[in-house]
Coordinates of N, CA, C and O in Angstrom, one line a residue:
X1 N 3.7 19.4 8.7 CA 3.7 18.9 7.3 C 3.2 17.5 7.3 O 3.4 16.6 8.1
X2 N 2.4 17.4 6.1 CA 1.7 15.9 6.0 C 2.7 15.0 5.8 O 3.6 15.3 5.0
X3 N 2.7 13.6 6.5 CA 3.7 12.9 6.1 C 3.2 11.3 5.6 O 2.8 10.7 6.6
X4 N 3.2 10.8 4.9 CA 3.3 9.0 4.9 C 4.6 8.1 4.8 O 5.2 8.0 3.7
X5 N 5.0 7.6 5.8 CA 6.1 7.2 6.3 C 6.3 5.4 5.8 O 6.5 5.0 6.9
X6 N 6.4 4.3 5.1 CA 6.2 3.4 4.7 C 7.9 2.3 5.8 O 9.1 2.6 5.8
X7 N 7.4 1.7 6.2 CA 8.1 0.9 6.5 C 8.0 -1.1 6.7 O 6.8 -1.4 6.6
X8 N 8.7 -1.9 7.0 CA 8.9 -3.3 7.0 C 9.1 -3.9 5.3 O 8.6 -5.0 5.0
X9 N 9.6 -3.3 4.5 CA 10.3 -3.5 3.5 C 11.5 -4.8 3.5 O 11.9 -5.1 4.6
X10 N 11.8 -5.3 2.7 CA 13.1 -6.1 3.2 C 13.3 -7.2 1.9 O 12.8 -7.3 0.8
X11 N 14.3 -7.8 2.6 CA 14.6 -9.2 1.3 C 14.2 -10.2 1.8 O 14.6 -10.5 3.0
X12 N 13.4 -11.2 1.1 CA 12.5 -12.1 1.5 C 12.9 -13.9 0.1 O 13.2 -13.9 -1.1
X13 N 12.8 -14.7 0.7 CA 12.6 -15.8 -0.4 C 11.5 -15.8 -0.7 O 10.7 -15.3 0.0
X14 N 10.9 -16.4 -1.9 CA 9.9 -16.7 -2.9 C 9.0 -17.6 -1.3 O 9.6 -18.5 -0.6
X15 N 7.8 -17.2 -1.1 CA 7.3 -17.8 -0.7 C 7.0 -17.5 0.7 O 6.0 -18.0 1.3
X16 N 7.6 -16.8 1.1 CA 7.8 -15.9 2.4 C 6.8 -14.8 2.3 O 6.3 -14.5 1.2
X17 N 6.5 -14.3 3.1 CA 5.8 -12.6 3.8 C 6.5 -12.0 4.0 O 7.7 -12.3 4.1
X18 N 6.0 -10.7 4.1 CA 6.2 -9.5 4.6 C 4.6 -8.7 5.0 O 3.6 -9.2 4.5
X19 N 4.7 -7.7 5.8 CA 3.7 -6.8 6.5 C 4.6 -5.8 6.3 O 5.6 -5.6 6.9
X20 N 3.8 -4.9 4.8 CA 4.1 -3.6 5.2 C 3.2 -2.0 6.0 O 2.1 -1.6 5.7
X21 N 4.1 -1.6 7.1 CA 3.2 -0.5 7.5 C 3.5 0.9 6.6 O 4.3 1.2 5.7
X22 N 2.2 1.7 7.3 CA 2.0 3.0 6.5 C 1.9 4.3 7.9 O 0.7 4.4 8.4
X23 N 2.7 4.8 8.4 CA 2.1 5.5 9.2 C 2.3 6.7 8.9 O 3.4 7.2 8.6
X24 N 0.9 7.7 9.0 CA 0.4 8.9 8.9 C 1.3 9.6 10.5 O 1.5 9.1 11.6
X25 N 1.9 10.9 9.8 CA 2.0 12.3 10.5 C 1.5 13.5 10.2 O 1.1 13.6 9.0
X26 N 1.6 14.5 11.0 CA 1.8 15.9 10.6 C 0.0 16.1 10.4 O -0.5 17.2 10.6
X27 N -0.7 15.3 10.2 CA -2.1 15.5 10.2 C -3.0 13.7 10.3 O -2.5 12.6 10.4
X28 N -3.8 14.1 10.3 CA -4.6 12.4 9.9 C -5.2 12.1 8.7 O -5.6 13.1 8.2
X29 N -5.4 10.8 8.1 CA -5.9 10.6 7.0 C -7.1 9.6 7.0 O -7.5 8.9 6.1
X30 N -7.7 9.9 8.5 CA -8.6 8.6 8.7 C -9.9 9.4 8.0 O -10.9 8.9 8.4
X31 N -10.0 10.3 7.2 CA -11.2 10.4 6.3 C -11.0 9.7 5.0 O -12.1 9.3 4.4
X32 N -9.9 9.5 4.4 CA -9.2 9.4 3.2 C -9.4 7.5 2.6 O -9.7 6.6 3.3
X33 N -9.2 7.6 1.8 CA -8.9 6.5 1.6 C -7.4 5.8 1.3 O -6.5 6.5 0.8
X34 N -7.2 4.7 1.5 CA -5.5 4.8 1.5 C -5.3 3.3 0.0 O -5.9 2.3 -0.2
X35 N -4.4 4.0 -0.5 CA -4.0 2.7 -1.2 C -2.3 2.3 -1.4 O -1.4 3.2 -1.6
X36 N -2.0 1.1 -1.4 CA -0.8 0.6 -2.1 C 0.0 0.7 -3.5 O -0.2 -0.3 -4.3
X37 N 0.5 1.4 -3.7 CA 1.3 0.6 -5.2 C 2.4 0.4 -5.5 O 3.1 0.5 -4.6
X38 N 2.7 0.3 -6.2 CA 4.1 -0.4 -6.7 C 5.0 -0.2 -7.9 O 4.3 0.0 -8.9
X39 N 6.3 -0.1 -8.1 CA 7.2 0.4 -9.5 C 8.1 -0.4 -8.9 O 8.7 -0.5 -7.8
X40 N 8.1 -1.2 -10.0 CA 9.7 -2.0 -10.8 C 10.4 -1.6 -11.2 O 9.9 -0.7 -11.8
X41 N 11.7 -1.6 -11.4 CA 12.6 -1.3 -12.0 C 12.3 -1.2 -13.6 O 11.9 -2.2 -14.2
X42 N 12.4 0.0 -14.2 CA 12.1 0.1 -15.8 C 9.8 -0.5 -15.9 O 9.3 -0.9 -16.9
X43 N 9.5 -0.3 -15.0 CA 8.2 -0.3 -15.4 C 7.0 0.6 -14.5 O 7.4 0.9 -13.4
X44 N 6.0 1.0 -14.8 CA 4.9 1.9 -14.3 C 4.7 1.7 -12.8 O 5.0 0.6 -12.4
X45 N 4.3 2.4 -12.0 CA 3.3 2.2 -11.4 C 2.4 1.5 -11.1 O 1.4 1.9 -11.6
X46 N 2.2 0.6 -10.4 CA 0.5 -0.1 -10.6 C 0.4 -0.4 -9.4 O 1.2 -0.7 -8.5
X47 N -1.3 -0.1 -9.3 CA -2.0 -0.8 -8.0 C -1.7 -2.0 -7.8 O -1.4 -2.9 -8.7
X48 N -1.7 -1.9 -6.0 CA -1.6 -2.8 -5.2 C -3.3 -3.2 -4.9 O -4.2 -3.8 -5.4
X49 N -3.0 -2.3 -3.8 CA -4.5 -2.8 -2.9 C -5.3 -1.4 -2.6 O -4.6 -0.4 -2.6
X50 N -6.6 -1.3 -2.4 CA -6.8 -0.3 -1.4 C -8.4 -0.3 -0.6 O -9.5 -0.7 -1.0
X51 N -8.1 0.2 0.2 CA -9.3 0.3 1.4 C -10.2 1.5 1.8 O -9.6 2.6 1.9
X52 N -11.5 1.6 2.0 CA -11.7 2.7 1.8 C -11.7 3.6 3.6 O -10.7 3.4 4.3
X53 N -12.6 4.4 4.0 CA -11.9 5.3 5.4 C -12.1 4.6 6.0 O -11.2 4.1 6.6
X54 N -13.2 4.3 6.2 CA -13.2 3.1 7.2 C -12.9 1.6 7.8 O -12.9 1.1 9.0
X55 N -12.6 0.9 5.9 CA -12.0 0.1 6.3 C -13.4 -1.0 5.7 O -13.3 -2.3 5.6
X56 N -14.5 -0.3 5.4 CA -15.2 -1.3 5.2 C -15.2 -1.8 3.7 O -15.7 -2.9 3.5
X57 N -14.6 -1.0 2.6 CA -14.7 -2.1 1.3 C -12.7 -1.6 1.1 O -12.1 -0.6 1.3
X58 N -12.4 -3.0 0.7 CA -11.6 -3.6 0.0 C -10.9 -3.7 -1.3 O -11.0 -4.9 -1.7
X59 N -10.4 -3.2 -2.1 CA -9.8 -3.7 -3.4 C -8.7 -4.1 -3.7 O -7.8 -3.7 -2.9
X60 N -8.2 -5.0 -4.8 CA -7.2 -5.7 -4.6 C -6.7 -5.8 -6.3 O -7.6 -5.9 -7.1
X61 N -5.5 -5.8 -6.8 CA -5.0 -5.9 -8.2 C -5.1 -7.5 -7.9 O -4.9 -8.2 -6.8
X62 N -5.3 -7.9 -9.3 CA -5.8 -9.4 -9.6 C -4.5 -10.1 -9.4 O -4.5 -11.3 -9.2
X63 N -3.2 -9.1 -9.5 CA -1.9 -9.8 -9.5 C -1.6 -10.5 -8.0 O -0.8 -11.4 -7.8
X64 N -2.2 -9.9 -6.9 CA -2.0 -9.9 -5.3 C -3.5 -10.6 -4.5 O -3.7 -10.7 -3.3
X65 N -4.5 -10.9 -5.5 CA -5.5 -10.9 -4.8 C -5.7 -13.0 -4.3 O -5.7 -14.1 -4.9
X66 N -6.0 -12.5 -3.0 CA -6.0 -14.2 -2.7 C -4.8 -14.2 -1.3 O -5.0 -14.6 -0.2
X67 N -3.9 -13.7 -1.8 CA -2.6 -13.6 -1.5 C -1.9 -12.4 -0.5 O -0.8 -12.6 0.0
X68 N -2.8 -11.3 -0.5 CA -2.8 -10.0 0.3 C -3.5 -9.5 0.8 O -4.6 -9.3 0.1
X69 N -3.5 -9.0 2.0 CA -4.7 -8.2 2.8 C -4.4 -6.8 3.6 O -3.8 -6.5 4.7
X70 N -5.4 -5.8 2.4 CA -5.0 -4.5 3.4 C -5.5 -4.1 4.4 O -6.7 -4.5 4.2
X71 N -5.5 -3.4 5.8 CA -5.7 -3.0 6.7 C -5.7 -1.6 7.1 O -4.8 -0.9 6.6
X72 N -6.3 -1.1 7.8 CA -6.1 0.0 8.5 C -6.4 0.1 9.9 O -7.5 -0.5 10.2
X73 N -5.6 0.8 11.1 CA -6.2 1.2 12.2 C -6.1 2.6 12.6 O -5.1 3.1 13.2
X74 N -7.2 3.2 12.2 CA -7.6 4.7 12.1 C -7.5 5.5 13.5 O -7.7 6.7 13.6
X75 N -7.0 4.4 15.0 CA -6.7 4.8 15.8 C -5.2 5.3 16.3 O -4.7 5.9 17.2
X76 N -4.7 4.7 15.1 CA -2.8 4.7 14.9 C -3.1 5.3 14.3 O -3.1 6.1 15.2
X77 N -3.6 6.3 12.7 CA -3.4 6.5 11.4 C -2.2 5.8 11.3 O -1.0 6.3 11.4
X78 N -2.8 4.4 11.0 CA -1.7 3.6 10.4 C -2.3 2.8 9.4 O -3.5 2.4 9.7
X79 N -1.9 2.4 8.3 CA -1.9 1.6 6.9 C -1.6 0.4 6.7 O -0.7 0.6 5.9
X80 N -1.5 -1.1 6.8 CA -1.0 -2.1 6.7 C -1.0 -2.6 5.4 O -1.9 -2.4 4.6
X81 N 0.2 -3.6 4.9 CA -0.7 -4.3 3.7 C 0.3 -5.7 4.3 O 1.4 -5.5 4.8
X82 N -0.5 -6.9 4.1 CA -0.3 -8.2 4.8 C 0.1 -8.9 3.2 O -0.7 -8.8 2.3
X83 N 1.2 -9.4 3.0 CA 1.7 -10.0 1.6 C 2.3 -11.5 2.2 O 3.1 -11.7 3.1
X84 N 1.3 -12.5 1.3 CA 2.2 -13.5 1.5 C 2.1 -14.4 0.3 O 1.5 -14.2 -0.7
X85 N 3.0 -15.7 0.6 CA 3.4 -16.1 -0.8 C 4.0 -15.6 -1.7 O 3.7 -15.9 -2.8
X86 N 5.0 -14.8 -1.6 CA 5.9 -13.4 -2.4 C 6.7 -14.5 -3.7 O 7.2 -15.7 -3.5
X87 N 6.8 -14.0 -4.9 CA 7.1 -14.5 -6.1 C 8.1 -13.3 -6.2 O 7.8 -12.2 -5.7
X88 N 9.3 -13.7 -7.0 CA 10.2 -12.3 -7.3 C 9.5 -11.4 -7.9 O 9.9 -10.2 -7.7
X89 N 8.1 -11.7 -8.9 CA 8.1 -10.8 -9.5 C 6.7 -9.2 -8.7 O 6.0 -8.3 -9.2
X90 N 7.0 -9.8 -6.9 CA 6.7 -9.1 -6.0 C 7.8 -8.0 -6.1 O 7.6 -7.0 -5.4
X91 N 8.5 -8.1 -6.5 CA 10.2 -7.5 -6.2 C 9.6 -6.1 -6.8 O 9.1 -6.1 -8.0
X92 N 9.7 -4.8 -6.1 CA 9.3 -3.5 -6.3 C 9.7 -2.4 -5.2 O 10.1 -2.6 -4.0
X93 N 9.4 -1.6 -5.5 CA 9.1 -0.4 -4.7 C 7.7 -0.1 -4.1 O 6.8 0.3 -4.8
X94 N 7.4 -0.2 -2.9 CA 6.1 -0.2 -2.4 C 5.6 1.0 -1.8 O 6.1 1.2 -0.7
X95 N 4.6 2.1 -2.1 CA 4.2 3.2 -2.0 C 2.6 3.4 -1.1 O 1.6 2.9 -1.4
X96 N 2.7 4.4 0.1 CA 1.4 3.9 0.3 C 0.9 5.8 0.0 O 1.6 6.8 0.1
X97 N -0.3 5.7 -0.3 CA -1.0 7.1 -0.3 C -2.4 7.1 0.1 O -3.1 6.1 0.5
X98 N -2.5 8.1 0.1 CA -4.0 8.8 0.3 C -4.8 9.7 -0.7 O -4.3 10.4 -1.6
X99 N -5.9 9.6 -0.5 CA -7.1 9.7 -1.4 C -8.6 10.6 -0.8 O -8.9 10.4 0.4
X100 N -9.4 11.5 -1.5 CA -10.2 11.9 -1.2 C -11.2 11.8 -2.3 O -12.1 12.6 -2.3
X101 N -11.1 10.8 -3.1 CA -11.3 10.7 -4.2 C -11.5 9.1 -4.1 O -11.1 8.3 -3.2
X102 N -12.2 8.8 -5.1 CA -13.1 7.1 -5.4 C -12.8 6.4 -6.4 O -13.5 5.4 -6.8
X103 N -11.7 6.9 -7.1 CA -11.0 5.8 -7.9 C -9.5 5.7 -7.3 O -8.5 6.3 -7.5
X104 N -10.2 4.4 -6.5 CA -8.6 4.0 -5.3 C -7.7 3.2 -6.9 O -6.5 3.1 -7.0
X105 N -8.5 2.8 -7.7 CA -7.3 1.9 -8.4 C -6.2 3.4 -9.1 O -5.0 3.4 -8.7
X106 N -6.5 4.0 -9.5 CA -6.2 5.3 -10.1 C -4.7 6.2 -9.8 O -5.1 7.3 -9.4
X107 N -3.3 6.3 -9.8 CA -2.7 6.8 -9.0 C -2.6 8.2 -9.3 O -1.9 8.9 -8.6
X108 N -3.4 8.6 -10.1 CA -3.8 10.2 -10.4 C -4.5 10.6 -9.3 O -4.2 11.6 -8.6
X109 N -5.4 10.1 -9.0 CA -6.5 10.3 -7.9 C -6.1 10.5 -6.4 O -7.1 10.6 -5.6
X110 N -4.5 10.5 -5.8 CA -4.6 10.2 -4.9 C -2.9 11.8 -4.6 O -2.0 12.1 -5.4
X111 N -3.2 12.2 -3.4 CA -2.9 13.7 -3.5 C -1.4 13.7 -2.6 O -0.4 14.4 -2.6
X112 N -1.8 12.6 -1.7 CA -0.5 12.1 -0.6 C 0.4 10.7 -0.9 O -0.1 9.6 -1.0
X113 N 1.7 11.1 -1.0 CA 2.2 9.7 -1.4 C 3.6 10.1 -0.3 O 4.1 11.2 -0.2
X114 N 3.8 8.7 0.4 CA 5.0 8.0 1.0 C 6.6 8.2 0.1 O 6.9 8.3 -1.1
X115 N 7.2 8.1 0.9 CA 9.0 7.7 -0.1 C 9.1 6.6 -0.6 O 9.9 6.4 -1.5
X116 N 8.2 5.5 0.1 CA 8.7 4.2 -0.5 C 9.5 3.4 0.3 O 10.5 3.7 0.9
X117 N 8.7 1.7 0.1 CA 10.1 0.6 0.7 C 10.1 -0.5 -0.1 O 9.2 -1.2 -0.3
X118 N 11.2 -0.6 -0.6 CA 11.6 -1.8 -0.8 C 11.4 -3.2 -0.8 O 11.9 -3.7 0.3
X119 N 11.0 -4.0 -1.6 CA 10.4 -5.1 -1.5 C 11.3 -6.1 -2.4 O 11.1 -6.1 -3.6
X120 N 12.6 -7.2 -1.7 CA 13.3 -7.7 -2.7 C 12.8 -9.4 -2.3 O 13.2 -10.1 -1.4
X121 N 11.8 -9.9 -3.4 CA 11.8 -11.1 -3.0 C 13.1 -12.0 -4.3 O 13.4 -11.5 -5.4
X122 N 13.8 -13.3 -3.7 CA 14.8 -13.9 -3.6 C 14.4 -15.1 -4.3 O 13.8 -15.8 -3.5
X123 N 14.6 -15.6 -5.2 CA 14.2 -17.0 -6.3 C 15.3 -18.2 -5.6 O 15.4 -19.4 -6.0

């Protein structure tokens, strides 16, 4: 069974990092494209970041951009997303999935999603 496993979640002060990973089981997703997103408490969904299979183009929500860098190493089927400078209003639920499809901003578009980790940044 396909799996995306999300981990390095945590509680963090304003201003601090986190590196969260994404790692692929049960099959591979290094065709796919992978992206990040996020739910708050009482609010939607919304893109994070995302990369495409290879790793060669990049996108970034304007809320994280400057500030975060996603990754992949397609020899792990593994996911990264590099967060720094964390503001509370980082404070979410962080999701990583997969995509066969070209609208990475999109969370319709994307067929494989993670359980989620926890992201508590601290004011």
């Amino acid at each position: 069974q396909a799996q995306l496993v999300e981990s390095g979640g945590g509680l963090v002060q304003a201003g601090g990092s986190l590196r969260l990973s994404c790692a692929a089981s049960g099959r591979t997703f290094n065709g796919y494209g992978m992206g990040w997103f996020r739910q708050a408490p009482g609010k939607e969904r919304e893109f994070v970041a995302a990369i495409s299979w290879n790793g060669g183009r990049t996108y970034y929500a304007d809320s994280v951009k400057g500030r975060s860098t996603i990754s992949r190493d397609n020899a792990k089927d593994t996911l990264y997303l590099q967060m720094n400078s964390l503001t509370p209003g980082d404070t979410a639920v962080y999701y990583c999935a997969a995509t066969g499809g070209a609208n990475y901003a999109s969370a319709s578009d994307y067929g494989y999603w993670g359980q989620g980790t926890q992201v508590t940044v601290s004011s």
